[in-house]
Tab-separated table of C-alpha atoms in Angstrom:
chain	number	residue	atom	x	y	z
A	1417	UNK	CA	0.000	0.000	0.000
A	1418	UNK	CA	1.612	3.291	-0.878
A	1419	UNK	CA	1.673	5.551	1.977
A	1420	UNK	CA	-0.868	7.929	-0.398
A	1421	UNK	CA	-3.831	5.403	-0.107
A	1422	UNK	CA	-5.623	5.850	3.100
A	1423	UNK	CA	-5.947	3.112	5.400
A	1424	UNK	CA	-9.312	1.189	6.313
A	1425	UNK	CA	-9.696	3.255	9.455
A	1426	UNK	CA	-9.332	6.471	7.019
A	1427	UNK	CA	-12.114	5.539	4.822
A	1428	UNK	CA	-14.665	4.252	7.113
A	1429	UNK	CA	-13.781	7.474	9.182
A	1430	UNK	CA	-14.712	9.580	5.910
A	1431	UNK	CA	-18.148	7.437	5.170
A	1432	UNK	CA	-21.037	9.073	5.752
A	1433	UNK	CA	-24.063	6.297	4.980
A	1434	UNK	CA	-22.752	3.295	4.432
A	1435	UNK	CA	-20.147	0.137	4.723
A	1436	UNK	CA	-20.771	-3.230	2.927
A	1437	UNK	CA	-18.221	-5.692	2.890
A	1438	UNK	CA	-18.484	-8.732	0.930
A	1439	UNK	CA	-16.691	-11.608	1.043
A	1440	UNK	CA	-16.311	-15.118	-0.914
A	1441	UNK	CA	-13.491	-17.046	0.251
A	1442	UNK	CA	-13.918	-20.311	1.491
A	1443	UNK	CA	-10.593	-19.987	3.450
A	1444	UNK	CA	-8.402	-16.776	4.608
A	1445	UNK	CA	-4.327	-17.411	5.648
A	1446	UNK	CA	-4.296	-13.727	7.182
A	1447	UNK	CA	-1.490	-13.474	9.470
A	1448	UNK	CA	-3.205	-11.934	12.366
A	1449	UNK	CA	-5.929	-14.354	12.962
A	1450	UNK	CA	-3.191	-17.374	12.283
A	1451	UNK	CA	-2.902	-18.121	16.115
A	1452	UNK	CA	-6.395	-17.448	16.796
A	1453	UNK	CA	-7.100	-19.929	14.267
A	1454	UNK	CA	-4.464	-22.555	15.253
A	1455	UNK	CA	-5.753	-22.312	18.709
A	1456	UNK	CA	-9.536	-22.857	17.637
A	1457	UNK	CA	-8.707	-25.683	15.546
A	1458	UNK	CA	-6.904	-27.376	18.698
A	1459	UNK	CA	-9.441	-26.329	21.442
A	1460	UNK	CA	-12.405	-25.399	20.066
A	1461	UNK	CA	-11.776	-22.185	21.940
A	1462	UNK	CA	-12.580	-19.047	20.142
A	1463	UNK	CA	-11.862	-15.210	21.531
A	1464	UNK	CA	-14.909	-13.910	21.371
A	1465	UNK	CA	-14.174	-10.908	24.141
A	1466	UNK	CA	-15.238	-7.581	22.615
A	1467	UNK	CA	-12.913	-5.855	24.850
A	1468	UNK	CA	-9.856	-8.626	23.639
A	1469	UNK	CA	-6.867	-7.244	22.732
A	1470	UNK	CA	-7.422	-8.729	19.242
A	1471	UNK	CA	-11.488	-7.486	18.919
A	1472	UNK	CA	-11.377	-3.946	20.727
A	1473	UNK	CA	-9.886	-2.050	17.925
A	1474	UNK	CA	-12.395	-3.557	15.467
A	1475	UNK	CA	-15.544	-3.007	17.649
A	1476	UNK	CA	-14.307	0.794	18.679
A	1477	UNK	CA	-13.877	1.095	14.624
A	1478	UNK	CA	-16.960	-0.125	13.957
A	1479	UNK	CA	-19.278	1.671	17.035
A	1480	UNK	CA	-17.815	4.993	16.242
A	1481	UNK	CA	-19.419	4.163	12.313
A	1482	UNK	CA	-22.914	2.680	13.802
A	1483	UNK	CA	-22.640	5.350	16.421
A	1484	UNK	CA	-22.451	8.649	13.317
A	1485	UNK	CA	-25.413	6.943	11.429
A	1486	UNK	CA	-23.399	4.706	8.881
A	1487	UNK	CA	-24.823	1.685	7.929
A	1488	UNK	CA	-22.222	-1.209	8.299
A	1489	UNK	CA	-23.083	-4.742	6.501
A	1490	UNK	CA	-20.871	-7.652	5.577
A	1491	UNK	CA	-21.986	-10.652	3.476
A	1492	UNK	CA	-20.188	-13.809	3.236
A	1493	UNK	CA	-20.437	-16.243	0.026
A	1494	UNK	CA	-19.574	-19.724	1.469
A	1495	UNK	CA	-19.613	-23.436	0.121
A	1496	UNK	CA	-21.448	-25.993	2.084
A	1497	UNK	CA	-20.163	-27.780	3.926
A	1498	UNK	CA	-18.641	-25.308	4.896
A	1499	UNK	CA	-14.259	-25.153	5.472
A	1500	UNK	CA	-12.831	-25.083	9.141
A	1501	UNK	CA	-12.362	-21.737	8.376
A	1502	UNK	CA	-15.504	-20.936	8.030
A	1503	UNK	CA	-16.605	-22.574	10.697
A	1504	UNK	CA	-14.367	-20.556	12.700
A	1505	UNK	CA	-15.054	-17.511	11.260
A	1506	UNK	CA	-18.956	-17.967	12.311
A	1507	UNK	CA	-17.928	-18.490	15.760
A	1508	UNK	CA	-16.379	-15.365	15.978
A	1509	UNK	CA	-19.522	-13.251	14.400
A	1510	UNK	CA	-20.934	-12.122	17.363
A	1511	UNK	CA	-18.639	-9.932	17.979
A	1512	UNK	CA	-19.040	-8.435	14.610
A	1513	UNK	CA	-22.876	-8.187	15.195
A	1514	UNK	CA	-22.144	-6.720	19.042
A	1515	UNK	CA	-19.704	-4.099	17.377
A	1516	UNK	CA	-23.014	-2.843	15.416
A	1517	UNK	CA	-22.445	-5.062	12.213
A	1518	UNK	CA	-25.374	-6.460	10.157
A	1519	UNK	CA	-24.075	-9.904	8.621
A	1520	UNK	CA	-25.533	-12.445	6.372
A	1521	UNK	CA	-24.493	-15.670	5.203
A	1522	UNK	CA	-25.522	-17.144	1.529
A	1523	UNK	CA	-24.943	-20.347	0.412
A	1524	UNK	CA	-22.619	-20.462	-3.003
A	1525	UNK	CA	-25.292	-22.569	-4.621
A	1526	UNK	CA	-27.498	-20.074	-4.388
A	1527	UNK	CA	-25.411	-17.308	-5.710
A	1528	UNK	CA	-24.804	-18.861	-9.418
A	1529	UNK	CA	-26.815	-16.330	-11.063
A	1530	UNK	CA	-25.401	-13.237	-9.355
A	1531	UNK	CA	-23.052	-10.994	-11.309
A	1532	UNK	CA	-19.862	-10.839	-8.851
A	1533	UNK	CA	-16.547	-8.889	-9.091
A	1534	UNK	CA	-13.860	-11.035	-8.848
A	1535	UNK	CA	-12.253	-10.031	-5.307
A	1536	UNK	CA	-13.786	-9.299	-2.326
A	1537	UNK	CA	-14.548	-6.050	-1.411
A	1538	UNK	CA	-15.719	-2.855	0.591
A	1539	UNK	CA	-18.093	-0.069	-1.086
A	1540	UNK	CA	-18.067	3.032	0.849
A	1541	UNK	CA	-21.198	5.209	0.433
A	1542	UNK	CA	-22.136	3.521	-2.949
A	1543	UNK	CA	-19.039	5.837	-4.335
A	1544	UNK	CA	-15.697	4.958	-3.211
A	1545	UNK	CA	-14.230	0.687	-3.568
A	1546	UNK	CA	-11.312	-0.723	-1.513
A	1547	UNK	CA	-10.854	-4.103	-3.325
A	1548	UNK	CA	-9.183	-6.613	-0.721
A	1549	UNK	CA	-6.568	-8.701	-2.589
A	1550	UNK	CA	-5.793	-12.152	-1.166
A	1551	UNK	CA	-3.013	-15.049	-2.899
A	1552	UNK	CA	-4.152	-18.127	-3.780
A	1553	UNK	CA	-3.803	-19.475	-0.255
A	1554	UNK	CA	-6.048	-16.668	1.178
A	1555	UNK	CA	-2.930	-14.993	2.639
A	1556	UNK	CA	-3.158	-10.557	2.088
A	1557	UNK	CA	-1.831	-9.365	-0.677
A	1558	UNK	CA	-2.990	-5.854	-0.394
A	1559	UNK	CA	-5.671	-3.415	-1.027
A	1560	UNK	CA	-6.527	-1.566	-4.066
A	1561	UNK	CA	-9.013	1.996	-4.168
A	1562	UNK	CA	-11.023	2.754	-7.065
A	1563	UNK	CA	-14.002	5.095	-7.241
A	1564	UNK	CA	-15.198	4.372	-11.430
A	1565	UNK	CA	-18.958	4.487	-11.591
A	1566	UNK	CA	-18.825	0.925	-13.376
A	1567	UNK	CA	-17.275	-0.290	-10.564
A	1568	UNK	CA	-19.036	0.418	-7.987
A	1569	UNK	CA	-22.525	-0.171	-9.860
A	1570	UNK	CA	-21.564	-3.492	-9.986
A	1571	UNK	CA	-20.257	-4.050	-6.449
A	1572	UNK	CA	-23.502	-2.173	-5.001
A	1573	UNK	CA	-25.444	-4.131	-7.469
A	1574	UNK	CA	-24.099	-7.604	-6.374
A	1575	UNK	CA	-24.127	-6.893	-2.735
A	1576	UNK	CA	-27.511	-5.972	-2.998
A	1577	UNK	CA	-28.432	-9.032	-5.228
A	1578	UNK	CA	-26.294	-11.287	-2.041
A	1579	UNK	CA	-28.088	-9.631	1.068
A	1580	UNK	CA	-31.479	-10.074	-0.270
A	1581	UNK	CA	-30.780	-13.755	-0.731
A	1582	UNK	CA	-28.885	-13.996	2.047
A	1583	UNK	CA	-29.411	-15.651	5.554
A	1584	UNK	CA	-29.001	-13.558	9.061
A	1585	UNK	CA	-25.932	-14.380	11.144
A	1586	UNK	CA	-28.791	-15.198	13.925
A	1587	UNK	CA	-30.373	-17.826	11.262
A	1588	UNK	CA	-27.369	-19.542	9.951
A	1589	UNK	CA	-26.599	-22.470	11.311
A	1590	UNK	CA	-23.744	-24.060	10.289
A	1591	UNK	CA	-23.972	-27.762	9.427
């Protein structure tokens, strides 16, 4: 990321509406969630402490946006059954959802007939798009901002077309 771009916290910071996230990886190899992950997948132990030293930035982040009026959403595309990760992932939600987070999950299968960009993505106020770039092993490989009217048609579009299929975190269950 050049040192021009500005960072997650600088765009959700300059959103005035809304933040949806969408997301379609069956697995993610960040490096920060790595032990979190490890540990889960030994234990069966997941952090879900708001107030965690891993969580509290995220939910402060997130308040302060639900707290100004912007609408934050985040809808995951997964395959069923769904990965470990996944399953971890869901376990975690809550805090998401306590941090002032709308989330749905939708099936792939029912997703064939939705146009989809091909990374995933955050849409800023239906304007501005921060395109999250992952390598083949789900590990980051940076961030990308673009604010071309195609664009973000298409994400706003497909997010749209995902939530409205989609199934609230509080109605998933996974299998």
């Amino acid at each position: 990321m050049s040192s021009s771009e500005p960072t997650f916290a600088e765009l959700l910071a300059r959103c005035s509406r809304s933040a949806v996230h969408l997301e379609m990886r069956d697995e993610y190899g960040v490096s920060d969630e790595s032990e979190g992950f490890s540990t889960w997948l030994r234990t069966g132990k997941r952090d879900t402490d708001p107030t965690s030293e891993s969580w509290a930035p995220w939910v402060e982040l997130i308040s302060r946006a639900v707290a100004r009026g912007v609408v934050v959403r985040r809808a995951r595309i997964i395959s069923e059954p769904v990965t470990d990760y996944i399953r971890y992932e869901h376990g975690g939600t809550v805090v998401n959802v306590t941090a002032g987070e709308q989330v749905r999950w939708l099936p792939r299968r029912r997703a064939s007939d939705i146009a989809l960009p091909g990374n995933d993505f955050w849409l800023f106020d239906d304007r501005l798009i921060r395109w999250n770039h992952f390598t083949g092993d789900g590990a980051w490989a940076g961030q990308e901002i673009m604010e071309s009217p195609a664009a973000t048609k298409l994400c706003a579009d497909a997010f749209e077309a995902v939530w409205a299929r989609a199934i609230p975190h509080d109605q998933y269950e996974i299998h």
